[in-house]
PDB file of C-alpha atoms in Angstrom:
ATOM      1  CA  UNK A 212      36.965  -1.808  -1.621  1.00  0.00           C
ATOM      2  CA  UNK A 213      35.736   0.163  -4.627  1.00  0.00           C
ATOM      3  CA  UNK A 214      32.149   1.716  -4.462  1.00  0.00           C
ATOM      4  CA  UNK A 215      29.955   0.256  -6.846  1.00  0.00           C
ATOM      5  CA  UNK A 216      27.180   2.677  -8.229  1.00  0.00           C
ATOM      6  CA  UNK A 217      23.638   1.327  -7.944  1.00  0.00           C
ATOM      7  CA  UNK A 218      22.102   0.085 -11.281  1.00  0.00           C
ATOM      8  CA  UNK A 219      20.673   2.548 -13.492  1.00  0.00           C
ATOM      9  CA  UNK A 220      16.708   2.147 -14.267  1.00  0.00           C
ATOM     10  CA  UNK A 221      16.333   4.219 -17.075  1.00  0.00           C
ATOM     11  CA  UNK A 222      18.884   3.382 -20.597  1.00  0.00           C
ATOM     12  CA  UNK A 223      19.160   5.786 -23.721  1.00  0.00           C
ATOM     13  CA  UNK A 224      18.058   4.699 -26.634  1.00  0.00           C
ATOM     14  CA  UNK A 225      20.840   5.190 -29.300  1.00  0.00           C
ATOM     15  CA  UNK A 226      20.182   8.420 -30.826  1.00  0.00           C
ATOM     16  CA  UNK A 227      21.229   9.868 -34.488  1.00  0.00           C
ATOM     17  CA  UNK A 228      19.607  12.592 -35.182  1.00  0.00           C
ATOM     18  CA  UNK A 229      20.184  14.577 -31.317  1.00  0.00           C
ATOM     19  CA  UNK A 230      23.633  14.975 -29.053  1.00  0.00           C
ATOM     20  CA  UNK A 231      21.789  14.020 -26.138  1.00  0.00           C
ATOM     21  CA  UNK A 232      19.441  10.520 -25.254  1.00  0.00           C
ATOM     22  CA  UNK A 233      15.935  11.577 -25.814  1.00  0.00           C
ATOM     23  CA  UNK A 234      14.053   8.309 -25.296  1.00  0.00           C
ATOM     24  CA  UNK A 235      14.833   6.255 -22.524  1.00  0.00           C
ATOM     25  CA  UNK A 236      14.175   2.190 -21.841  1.00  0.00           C
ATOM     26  CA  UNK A 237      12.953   1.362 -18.434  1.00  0.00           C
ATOM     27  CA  UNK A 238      14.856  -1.579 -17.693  1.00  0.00           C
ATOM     28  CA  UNK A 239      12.871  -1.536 -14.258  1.00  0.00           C
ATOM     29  CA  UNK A 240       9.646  -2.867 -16.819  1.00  0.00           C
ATOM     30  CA  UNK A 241       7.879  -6.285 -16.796  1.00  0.00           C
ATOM     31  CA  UNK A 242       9.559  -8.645 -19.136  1.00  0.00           C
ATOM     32  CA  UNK A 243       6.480  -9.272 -21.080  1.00  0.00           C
ATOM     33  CA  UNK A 244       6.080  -5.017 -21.629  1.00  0.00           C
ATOM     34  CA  UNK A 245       9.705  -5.434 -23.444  1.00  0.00           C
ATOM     35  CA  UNK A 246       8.747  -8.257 -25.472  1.00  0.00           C
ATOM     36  CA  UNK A 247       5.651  -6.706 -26.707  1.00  0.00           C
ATOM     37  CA  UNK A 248       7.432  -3.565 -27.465  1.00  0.00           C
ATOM     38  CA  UNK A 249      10.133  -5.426 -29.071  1.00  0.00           C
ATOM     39  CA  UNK A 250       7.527  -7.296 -30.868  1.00  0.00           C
ATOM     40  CA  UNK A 251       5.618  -4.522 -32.350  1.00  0.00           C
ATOM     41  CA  UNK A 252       9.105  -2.670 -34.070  1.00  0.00           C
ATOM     42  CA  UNK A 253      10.242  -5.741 -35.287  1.00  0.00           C
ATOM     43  CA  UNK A 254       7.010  -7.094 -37.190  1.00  0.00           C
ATOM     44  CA  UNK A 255       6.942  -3.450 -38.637  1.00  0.00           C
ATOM     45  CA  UNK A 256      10.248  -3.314 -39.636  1.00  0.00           C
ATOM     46  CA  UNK A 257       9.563  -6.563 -41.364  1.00  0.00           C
ATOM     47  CA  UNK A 258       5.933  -5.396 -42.689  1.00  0.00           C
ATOM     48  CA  UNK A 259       8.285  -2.402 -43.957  1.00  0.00           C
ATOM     49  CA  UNK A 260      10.884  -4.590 -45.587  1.00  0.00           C
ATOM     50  CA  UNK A 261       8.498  -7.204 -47.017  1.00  0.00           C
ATOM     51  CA  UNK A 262       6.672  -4.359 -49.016  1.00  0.00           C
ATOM     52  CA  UNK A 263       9.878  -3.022 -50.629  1.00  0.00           C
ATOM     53  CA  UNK A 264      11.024  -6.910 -51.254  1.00  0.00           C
ATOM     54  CA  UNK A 265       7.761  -7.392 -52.941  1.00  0.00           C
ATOM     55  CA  UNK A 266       7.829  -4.381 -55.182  1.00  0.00           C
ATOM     56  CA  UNK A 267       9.656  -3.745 -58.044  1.00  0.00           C
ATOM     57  CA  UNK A 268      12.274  -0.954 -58.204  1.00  0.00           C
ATOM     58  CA  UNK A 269      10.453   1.196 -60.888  1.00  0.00           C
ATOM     59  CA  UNK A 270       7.511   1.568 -57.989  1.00  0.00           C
ATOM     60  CA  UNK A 271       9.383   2.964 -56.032  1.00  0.00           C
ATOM     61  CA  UNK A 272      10.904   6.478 -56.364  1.00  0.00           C
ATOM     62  CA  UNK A 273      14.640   7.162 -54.548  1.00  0.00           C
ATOM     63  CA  UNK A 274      12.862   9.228 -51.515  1.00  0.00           C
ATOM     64  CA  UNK A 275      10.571   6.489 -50.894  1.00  0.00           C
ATOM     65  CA  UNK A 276      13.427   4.017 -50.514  1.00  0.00           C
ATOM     66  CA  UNK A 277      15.466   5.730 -48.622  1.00  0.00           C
ATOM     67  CA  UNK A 278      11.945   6.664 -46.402  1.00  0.00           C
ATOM     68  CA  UNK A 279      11.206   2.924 -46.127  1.00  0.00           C
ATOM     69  CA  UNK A 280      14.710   1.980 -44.902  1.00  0.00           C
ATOM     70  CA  UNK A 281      15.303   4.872 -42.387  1.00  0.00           C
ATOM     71  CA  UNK A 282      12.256   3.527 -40.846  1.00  0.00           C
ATOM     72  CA  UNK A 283      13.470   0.075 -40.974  1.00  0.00           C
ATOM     73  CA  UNK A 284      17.057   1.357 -39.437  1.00  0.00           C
ATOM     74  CA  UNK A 285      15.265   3.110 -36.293  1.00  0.00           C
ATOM     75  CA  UNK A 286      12.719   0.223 -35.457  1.00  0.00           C
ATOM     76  CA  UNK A 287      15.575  -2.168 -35.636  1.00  0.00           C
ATOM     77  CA  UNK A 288      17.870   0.048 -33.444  1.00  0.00           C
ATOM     78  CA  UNK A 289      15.438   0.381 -31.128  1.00  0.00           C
ATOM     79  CA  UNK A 290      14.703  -3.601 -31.282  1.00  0.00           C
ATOM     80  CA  UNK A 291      18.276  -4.121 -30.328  1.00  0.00           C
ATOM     81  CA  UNK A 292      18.394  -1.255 -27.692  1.00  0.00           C
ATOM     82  CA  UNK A 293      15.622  -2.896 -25.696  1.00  0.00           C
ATOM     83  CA  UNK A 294      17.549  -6.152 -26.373  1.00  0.00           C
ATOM     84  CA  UNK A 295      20.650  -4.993 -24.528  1.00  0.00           C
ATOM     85  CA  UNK A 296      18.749  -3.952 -21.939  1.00  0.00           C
ATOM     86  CA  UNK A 297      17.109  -7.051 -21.421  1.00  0.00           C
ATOM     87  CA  UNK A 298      19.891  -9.058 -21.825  1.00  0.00           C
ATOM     88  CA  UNK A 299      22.075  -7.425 -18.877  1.00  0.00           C
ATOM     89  CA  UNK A 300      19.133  -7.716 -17.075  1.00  0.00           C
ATOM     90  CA  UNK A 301      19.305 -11.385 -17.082  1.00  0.00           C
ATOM     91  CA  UNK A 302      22.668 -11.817 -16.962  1.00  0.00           C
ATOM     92  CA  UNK A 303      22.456  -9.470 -13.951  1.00  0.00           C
ATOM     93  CA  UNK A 304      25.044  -7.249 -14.407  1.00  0.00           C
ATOM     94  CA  UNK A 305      24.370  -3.085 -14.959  1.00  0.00           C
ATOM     95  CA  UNK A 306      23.570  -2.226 -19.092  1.00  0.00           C
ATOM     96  CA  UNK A 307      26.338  -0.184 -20.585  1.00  0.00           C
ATOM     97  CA  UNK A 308      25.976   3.537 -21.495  1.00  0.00           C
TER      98      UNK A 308
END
């Protein structure tokens, strides 16, 4: 019979700018803790996109752009991290990574 390790509590968030996992998810938290964190990047990453879909180009200059959809990019990948983790939490099986 092969040993199976006990589930991990603590998840990297995916990382670009470091080698090594800096933030971690706590897949140990309340379900309604996720959501809210979940909620809050998401409606920001919105609030971030709806700004640059409401403005026109010449407002903007390149920096800000690229500024506004960095931010976007890591609220998102965190939205999804916390996702995963949720998800193999209620589909009961351990979170890859």
């Amino acid at each position: 019979m092969k040993n199976q390790l006990p589930p991990r509590r603590f998840y990297p968030c995916t990382e670009t700018a470091t080698e090594n996992p800096v933030l971690l998810i706590d897949s140990d938290a309340p379900l309604l803790d996720l959501h809210a964190c979940l909620r809050e990047r998401l409606n920001a990453a919105l609030e971030h996109l709806n700004l640059l879909a409401c403005s026109s180009l010449p407002d903007f200059a390149e920096r800000d752009l690229n500024n506004v959809a960095n931010t976007a990019r890591i609220l998102v990948q965190d939205v999804s991290d916390v996702f995963r983790v949720i998800e193999h939490r209620g589909f009961d099986r351990p979170a890859p990574g």
